[in-house]
XYZ file of C-alpha atoms in Angstrom:
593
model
C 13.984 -3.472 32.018
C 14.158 -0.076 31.316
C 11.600 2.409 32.795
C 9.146 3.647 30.470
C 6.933 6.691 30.130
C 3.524 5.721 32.033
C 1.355 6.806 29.108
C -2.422 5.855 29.474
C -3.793 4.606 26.427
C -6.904 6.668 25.306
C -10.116 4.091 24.883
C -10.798 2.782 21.371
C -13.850 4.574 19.628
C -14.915 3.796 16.342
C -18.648 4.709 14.721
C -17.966 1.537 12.170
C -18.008 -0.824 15.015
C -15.762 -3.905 15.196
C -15.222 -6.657 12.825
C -13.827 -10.671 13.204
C -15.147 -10.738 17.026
C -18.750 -12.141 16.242
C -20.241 -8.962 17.029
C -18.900 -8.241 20.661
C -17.218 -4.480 21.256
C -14.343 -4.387 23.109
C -12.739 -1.810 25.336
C -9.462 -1.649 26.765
C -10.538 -2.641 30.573
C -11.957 -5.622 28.608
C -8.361 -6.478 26.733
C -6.809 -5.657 30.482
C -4.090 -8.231 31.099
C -3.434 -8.817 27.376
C -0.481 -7.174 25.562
C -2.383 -4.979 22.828
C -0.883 -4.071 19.549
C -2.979 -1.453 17.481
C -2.251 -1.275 13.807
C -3.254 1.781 12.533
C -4.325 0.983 8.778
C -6.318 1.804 5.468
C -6.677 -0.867 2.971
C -5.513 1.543 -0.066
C -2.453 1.542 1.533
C 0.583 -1.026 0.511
C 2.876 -0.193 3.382
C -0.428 -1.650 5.351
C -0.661 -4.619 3.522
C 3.209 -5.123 3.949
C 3.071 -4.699 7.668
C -0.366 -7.363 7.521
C 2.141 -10.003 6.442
C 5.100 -8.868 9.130
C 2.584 -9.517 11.871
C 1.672 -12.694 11.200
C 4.073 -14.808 12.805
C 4.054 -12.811 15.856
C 0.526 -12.874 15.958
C 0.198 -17.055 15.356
C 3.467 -17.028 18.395
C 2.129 -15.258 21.130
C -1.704 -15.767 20.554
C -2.277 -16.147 24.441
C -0.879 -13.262 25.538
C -0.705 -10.722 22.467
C -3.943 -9.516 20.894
C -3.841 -7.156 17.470
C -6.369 -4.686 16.410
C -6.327 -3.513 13.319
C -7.868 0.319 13.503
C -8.542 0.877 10.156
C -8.125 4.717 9.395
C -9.659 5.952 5.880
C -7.718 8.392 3.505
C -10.175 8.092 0.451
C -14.237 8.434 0.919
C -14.580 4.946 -0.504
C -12.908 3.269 2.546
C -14.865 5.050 5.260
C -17.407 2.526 3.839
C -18.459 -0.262 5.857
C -18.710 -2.414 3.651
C -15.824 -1.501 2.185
C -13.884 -2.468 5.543
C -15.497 -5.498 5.559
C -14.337 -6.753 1.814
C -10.821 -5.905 3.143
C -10.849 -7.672 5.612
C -11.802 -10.528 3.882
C -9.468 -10.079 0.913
C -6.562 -9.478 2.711
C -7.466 -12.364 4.884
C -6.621 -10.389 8.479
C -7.221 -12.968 11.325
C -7.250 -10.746 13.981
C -9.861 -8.110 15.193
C -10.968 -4.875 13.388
C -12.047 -1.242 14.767
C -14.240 0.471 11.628
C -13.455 4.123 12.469
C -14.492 5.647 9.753
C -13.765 9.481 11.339
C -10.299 9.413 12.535
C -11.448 9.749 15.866
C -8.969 7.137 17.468
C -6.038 7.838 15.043
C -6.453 11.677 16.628
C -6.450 10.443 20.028
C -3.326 8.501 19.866
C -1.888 11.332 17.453
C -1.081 9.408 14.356
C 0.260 10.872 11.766
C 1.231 7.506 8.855
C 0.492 5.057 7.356
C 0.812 2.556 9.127
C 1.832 3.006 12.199
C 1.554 0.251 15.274
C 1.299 1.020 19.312
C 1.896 -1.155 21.637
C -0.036 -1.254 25.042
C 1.341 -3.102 28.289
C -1.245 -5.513 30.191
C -1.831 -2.287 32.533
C -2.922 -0.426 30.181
C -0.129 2.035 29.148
C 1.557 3.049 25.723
C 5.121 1.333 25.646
C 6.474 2.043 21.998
C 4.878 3.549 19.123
C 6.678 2.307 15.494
C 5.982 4.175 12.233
C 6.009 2.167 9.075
C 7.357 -0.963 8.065
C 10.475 -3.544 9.155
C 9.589 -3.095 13.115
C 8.514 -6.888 13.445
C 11.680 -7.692 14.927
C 11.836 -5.022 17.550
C 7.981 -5.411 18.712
C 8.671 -9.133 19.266
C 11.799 -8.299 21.445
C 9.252 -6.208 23.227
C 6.554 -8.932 23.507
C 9.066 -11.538 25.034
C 9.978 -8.564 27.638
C 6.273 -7.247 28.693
C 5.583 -11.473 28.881
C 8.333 -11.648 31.440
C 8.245 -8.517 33.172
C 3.961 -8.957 33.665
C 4.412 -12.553 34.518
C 6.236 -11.887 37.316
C 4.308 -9.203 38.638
C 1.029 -11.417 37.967
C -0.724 -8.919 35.459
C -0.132 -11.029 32.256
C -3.397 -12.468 31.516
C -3.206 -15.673 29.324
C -5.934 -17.143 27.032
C -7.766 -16.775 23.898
C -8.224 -13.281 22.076
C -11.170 -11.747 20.956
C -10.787 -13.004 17.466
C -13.757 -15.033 15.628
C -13.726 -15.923 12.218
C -16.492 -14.931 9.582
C -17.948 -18.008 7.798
C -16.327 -18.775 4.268
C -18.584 -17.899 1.307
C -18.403 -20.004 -1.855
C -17.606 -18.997 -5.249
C -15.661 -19.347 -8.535
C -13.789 -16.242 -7.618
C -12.732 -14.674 -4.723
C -11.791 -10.927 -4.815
C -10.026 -11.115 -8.319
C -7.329 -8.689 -9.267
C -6.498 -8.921 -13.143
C -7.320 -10.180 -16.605
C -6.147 -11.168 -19.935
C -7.472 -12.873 -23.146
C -5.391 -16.246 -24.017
C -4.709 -15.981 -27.490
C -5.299 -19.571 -28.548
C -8.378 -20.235 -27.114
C -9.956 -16.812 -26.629
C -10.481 -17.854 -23.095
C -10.230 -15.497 -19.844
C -6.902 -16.582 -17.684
C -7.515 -14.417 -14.456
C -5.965 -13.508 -11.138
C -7.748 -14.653 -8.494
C -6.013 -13.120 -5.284
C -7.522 -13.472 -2.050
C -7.361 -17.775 -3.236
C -3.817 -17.713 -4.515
C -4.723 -19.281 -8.039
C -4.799 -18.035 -11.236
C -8.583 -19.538 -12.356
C -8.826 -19.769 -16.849
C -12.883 -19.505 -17.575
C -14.458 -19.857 -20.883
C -15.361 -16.563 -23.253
C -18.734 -16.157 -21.315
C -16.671 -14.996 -18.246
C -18.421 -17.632 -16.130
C -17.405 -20.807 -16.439
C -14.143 -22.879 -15.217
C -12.141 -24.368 -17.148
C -9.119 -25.463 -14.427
C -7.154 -23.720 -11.605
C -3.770 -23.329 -11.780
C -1.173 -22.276 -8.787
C -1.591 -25.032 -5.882
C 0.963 -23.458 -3.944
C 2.528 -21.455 -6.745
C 0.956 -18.201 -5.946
C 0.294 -15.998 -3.108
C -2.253 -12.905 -3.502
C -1.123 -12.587 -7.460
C -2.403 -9.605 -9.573
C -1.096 -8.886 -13.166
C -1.199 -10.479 -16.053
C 0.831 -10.059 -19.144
C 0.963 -12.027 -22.470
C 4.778 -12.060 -23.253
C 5.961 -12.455 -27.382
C 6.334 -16.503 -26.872
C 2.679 -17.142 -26.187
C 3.368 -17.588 -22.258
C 2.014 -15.137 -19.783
C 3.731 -13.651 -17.239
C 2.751 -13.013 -13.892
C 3.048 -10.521 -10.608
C 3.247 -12.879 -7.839
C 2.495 -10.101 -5.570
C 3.106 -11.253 -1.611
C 5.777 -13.410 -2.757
C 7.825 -10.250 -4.120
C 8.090 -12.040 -7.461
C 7.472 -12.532 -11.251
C 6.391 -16.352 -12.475
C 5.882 -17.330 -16.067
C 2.404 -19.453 -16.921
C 3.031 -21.454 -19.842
C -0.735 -21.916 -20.644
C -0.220 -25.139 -22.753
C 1.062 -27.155 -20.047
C 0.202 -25.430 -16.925
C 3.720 -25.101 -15.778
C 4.629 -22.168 -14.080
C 8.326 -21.188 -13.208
C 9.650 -18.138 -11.064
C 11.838 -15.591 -12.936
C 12.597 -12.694 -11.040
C 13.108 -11.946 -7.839
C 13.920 -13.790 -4.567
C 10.856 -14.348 -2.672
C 11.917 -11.127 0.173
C 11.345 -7.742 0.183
C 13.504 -5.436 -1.229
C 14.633 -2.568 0.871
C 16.442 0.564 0.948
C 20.400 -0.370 -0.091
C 19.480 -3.275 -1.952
C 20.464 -4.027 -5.322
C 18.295 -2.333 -7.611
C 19.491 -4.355 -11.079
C 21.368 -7.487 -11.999
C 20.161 -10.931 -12.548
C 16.485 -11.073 -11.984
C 16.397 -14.248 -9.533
C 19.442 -12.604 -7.246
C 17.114 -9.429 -6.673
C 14.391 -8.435 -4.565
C 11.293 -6.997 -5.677
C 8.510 -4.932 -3.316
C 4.642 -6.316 -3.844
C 4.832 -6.236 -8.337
C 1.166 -5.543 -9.248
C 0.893 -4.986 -12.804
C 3.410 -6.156 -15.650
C 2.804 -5.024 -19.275
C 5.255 -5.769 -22.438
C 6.502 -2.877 -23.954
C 9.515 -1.915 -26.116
C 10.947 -5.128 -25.893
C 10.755 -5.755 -22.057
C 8.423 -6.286 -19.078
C 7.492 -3.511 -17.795
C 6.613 -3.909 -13.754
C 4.267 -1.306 -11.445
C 6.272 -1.794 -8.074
C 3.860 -0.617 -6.127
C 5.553 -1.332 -2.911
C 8.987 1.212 -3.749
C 6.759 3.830 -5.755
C 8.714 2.788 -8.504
C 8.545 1.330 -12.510
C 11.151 -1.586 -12.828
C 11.840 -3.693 -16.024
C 13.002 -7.697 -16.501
C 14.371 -8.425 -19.946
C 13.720 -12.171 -20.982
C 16.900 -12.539 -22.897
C 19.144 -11.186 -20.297
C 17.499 -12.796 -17.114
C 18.050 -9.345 -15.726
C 15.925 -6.711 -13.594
C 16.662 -2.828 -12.727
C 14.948 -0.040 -11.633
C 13.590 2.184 -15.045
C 11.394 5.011 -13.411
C 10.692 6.711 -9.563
C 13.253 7.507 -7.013
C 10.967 5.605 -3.881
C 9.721 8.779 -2.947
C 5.994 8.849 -2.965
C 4.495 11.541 -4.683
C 3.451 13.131 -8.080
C 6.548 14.479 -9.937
C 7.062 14.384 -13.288
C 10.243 14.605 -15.540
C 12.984 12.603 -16.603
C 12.360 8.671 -15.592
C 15.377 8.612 -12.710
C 14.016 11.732 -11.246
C 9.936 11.180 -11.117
C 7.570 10.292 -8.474
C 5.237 7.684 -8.044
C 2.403 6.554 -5.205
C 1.645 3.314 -5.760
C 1.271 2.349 -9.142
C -1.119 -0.184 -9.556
C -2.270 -1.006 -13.317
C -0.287 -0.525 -16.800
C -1.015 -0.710 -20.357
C 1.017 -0.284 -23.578
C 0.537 1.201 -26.948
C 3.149 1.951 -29.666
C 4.251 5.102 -27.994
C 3.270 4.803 -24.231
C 3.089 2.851 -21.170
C 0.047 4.085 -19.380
C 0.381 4.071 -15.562
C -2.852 3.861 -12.736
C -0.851 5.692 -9.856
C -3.145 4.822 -7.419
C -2.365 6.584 -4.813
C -2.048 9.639 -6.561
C -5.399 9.221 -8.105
C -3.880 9.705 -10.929
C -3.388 8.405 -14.886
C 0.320 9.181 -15.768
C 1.927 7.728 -18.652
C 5.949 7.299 -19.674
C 6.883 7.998 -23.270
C 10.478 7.925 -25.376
C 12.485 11.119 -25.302
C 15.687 10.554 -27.236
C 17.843 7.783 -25.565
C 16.158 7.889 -22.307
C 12.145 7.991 -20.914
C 10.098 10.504 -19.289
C 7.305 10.351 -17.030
C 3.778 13.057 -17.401
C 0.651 12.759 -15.984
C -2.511 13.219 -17.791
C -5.169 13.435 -14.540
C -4.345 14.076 -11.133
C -3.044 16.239 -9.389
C -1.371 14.575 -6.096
C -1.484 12.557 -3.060
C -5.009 14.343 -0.869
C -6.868 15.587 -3.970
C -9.842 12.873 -5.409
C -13.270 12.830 -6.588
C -15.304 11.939 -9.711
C -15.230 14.850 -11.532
C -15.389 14.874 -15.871
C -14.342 17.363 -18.105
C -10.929 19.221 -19.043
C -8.338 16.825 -17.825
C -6.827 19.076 -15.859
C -9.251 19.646 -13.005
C -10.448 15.917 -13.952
C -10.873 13.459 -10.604
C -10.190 10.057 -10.181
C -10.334 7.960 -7.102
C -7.832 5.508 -6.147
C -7.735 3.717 -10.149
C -6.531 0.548 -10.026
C -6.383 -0.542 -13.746
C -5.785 0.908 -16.974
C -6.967 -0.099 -20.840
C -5.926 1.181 -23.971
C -8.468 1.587 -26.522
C -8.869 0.800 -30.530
C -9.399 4.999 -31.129
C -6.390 5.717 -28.791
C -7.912 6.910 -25.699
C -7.432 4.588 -22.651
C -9.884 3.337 -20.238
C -9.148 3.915 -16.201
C -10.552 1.136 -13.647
C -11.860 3.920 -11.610
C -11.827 1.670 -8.289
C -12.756 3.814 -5.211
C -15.447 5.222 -7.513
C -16.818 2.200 -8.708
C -16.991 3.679 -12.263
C -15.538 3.099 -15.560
C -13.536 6.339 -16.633
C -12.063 7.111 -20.223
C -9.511 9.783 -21.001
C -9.056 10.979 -24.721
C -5.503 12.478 -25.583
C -6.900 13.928 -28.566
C -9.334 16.076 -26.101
C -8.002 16.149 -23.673
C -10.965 15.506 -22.035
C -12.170 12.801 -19.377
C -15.506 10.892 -19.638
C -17.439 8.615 -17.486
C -17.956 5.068 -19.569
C -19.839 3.237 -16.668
C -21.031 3.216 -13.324
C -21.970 0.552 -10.233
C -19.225 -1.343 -11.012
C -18.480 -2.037 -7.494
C -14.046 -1.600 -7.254
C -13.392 -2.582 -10.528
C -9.542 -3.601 -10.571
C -8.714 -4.329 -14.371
C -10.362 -4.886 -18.061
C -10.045 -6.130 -21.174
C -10.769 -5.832 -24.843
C -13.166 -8.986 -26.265
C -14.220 -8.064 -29.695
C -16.647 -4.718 -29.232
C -17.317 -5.407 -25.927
C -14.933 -4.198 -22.541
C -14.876 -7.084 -19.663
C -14.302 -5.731 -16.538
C -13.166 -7.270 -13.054
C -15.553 -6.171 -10.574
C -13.354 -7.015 -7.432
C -15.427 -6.794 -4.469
C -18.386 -8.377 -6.539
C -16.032 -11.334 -7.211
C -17.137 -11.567 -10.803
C -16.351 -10.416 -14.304
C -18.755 -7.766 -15.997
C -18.995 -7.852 -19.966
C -20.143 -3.904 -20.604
C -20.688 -3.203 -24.797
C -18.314 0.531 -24.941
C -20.567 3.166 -25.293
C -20.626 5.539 -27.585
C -21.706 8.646 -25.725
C -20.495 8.532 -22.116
C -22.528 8.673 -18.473
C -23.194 11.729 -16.465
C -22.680 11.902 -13.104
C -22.648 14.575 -10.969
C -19.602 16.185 -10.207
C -17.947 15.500 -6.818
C -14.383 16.502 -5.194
C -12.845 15.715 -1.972
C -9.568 15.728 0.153
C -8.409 13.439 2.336
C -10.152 13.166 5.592
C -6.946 13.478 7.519
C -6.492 16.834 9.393
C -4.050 19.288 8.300
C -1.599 20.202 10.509
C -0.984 23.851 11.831
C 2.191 25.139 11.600
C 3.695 28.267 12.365
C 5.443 29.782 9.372
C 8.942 30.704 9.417
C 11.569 28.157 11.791
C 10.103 24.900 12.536
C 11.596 22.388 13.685
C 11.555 18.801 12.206
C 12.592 15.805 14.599
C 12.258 12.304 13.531
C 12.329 10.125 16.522
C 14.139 6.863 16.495
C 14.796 4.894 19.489
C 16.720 1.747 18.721
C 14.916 -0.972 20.307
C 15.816 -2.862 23.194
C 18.860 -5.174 22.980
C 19.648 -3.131 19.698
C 22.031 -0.101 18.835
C 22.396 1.964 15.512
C 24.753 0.115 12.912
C 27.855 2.682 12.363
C 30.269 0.523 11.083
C 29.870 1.641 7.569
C 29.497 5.025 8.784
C 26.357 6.654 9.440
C 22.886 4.684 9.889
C 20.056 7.251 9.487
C 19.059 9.109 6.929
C 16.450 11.775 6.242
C 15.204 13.021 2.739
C 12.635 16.385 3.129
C 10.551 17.945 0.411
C 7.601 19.934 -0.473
C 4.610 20.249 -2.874
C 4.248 22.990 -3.633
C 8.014 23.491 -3.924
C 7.898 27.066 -2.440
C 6.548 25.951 0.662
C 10.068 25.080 1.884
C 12.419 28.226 1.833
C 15.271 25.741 3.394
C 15.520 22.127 4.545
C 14.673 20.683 1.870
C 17.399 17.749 0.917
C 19.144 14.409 1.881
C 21.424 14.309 4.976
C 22.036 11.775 7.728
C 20.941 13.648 11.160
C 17.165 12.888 12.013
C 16.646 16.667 13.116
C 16.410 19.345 10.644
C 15.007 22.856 10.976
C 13.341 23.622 8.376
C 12.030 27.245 7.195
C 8.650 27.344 6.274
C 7.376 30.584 3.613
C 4.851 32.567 5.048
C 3.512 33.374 1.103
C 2.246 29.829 1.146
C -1.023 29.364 2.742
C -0.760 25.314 3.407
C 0.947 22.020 1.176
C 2.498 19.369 2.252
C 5.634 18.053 3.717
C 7.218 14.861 2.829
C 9.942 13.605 5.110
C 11.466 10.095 4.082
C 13.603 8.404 6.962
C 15.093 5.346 7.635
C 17.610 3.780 10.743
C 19.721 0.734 10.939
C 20.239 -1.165 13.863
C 21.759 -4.221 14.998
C 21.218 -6.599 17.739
C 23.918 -5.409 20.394
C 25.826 -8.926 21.435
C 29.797 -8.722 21.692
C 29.615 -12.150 21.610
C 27.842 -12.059 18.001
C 30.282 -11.354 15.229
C 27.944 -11.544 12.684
C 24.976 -9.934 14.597
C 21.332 -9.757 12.589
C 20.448 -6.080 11.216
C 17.420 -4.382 10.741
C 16.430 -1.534 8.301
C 13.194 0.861 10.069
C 11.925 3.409 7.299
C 8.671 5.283 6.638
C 7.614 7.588 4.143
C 5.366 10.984 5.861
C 3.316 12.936 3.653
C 2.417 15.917 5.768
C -0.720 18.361 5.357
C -0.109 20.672 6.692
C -1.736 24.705 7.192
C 0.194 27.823 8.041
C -1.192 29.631 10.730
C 0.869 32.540 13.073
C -0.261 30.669 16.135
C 0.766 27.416 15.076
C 3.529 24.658 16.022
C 7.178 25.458 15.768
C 7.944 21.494 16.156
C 6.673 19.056 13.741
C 7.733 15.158 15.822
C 7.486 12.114 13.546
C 7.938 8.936 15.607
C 9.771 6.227 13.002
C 10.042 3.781 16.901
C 9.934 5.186 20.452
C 8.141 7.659 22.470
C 8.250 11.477 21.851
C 9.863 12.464 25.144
């Protein structure tokens, strides 16, 4: 093998403690012998959830030799809760164990700079590759099977069972539930419940079962959307799909998408079962289609029943806030819709933000009506535009026009009036309420991480609360202004090489918010270095640098060798100071030399 940098990992700290290893706390020396993979995650965080699923195989492979940790990072004040770590956990069903570190202080020691981003530590001890967002399953594994044979034969693998222990299951009807609808026929409550891959119907009072449906169907579904017909159709969320529930038989039947992830280069249109969708997690009918939040491209995406046909109707799969014309806006995450007669109301989650897309002569643009970007959150009423929100998850229209926000991350029930402009707080201690629904005066809401649906009559005057703003905990970064330079580093793994036949395989997209931060660099082009000039009449923003590498598995005795895409989106705080960096390094897979 190849001789790598002898990088000593720095020791695991975090004042959360651990989680899934019956209440033992680890240090490296203890995991000494064991090939250690830390994930570096937050649970708000899609690209996380993504990588979750990548992992598993690997994970279930090499259980004697490979142990994960999940180091679970906050952005948003709601996840340095413990408890909050804990329901995650849980609802994203992560079998491996968890380091609660609430104050960044082990992302800072191994310099981390995304989400997600995974290290991998040799059975001595030392950093061997650090990997930057998603797609780098293949190349870790290659990297397993190497450190397996290289440490076997020096006798430093260790072999054996991890550290991992299982919580005890806890009974209930539902389990982390995502969405809800009223059936029509019946008046009952059809709802999503994820973390048990069902979709569970319950009677008016919210409570009580009347059948399960999905044995198999579903996998960590979310929206729900009553469709003209009297079916409902359904974001099949892990499975990268949409199904359709006919309620009056129970059948259910995929219609769009292929059951993979869609990537950068793939189709973005054509016949809805030949194209692959990224984690759908809302649908909503409006002007004649399906309208889908695809919250793993940052994108809006429509299916059309009577064509059998998908394509992509709003977001360019950068993550951001940018408003405009449909093709050319930005989304983080969006999360929840609903429709009225002249807009589709969007929960851009990450964002923190309620945007909304609206008709404008043959085509659509997108606004927003509260937020203000990626870092900026709180729960804050008033004037909509210094209005907070915190990581909203669902979104309601109302009979007098004004829509209610699923305030998630504040537990809270939020309402914003178009005709003031103004935003209101409906209800609090709902604990990460994900989605609600209309049932005669009243407003049913799905209180997640309480497992249970609330029935709340709509006030008429609304809650105060004191006011409250934050940023996200994650250090800026100081930069010098003027020339800095931007490298991306890519290493293409082992028994790999960059895919040129097609001509060239990396590309990098840089921008800025606010736009004047960047006097030059900004742009697409295909070399992963850029300098990048920096305006010394901006005080701080933030960069973000989108970047993605093909690479093939390097056999001449392969014709048709197996390719990989490696991509990760960076949104970078970062401060202008005279004595700061002149070099910002992103690591997409590799070392920094």
């Amino acid at each position: 093998m190849a001789t790598r940098a002898r990088v000593r990992a720095p020791e695991l700290i975090g004042k959360g403690g651990w989680l899934n290893t019956g209440d033992q706390e680890y240090t490296l020396a203890d995991l000494r012998g064991r090939i250690v993979i830390l994930d570096f995650w937050t649970f708000c965080c899609i690209n996380c959830l993504h990588v979750l699923d990548e992992l598993r195989e690997l994970e279930e492979k090499h259980r004697d030799t490979v142990v994960i940790i999940g180091v679970h990072s906050p952005k948003f004040v709601h996840e340095a809760e413990h408890q909050a770590v804990v329901d995650a956990v849980e609802r994203y069903q992560v079998h491996h164990p968890v380091l609660d570190d609430p104050e960044l202080a082990t992302w800072k020691q191994y310099a981390v700079r995304a989400w997600p981003t995974l290290v991998v530590i040799d059975p001595e001890g030392y950093i061997v590759a650090q990997h930057a967002g998603e797609g780098h399953a293949h190349a870790i594994a290659k990297l397993v099977e190497d450190l397996e044979a290289e440490h076997g034969a020096k006798g430093t693998l260790r072999r054996g069972d991890g550290p991992y222990v299982p919580p005890e299951p806890v009974a209930s009807d539902l389990r982390f539930p995502g969405k809800v609808l009223v059936l029509p026929e019946s008046g009952n409550l059809l709802v999503s419940d994820s973390t048990r891959h069902q979709l569970v119907e319950l009677e008016p009072d919210g409570e009580t079962v009347v059948r399960r449906i999905g044995d198999g169907d579903f996998k960590e579904p979310q929206g729900l959307a009553p469709l003209p017909d009297g079916r409902v159709i359904v974001a099949d969320t892990v499975h990268h799909a949409l199904r359709v529930l006919d309620p009056a038989s129970g059948a259910v039947e995929r219609v769009a998408g292929t059951g993979r992830q869609w990537w950068q280069g793939s189709p973005t249109s054509g016949p809805a079962l030949d194209v692959d969708l990224s984690s759908p997690w809302d649908v909503a009918w409006w002007q004649g289609k399906v309208w889908i939040a695809m919250a793993g491209v940052h994108q809006l995406w429509t299916y059309d029943p009577s064509t059998g046909t998908v394509e992509v109707a709003a977001g360019t799969t950068q993550e951001g806030l940018v408003d405009g014309p449909a093709a050319e806006a930005w989304f983080a995450q969006p999360s929840g819709l609903a429709a009225t007669e002249d807009r589709l109301w969007v929960a851009d989650s990450e964002n923190s933000a309620l945007r909304y897309v609206e008709r404008e002569g043959d085509g659509y643009v997108v606004g927003t009506a509260v937020g203000t970007g990626l870092f900026d959150f709180g729960h804050r009423d008033g004037e909509a535009g210094q209005a907070l929100l915190q990581h909203p998850l669902g979104v309601t229209a109302l009979p007098d026009g004004s829509v209610a926000v699923c305030d998630t991350y504040n537990h809270a029930l939020r309402r914003y009036d178009p005709a003031s402009g103004e935003v209101t707080t409906l209800a609090t201690d709902l604990r990460e309420p994900s989605d609600a629904v209309l049932v005669g005066d009243d407003i049913v809401v799905v209180e997640s991480a309480r497992h249970r649906l609330t029935r709340l009559r709509l006030p008429e005057s609304a809650v105060r609360v004191d006011a409250v703003a934050h940023r996200t905990q994650r250090a800026a970064t100081e930069v010098a202004p003027g020339l800095l330079q931007l490298d991306v580093v890519f290493q293409a793994p082992a028994g790999q090489k960059l895919d040129t036949r097609y001509g060239p395989s990396t590309r990098l997209i840089v921008s800025s918010t606010p736009a004047e931060l960047l006097v030059s660099g900004e742009g697409t082009g295909t070399d992963l270095s850029r300098e990048l000039s920096l305006n010394p009449a901006v005080a701080e923003g933030v960069l973000h640098v989108s970047a993605m590498a093909a690479s093939c598995d390097d056999d001449p005795a392969n014709e048709y060798p197996a390719c990989h895409v490696h991509q990760q989106d960076w949104g970078v705080p970062v401060r202008l100071t005279p004595t700061g960096a002149t070099r910002l390094p992103l690591v997409l897979a590799g070392l920094d030399g």
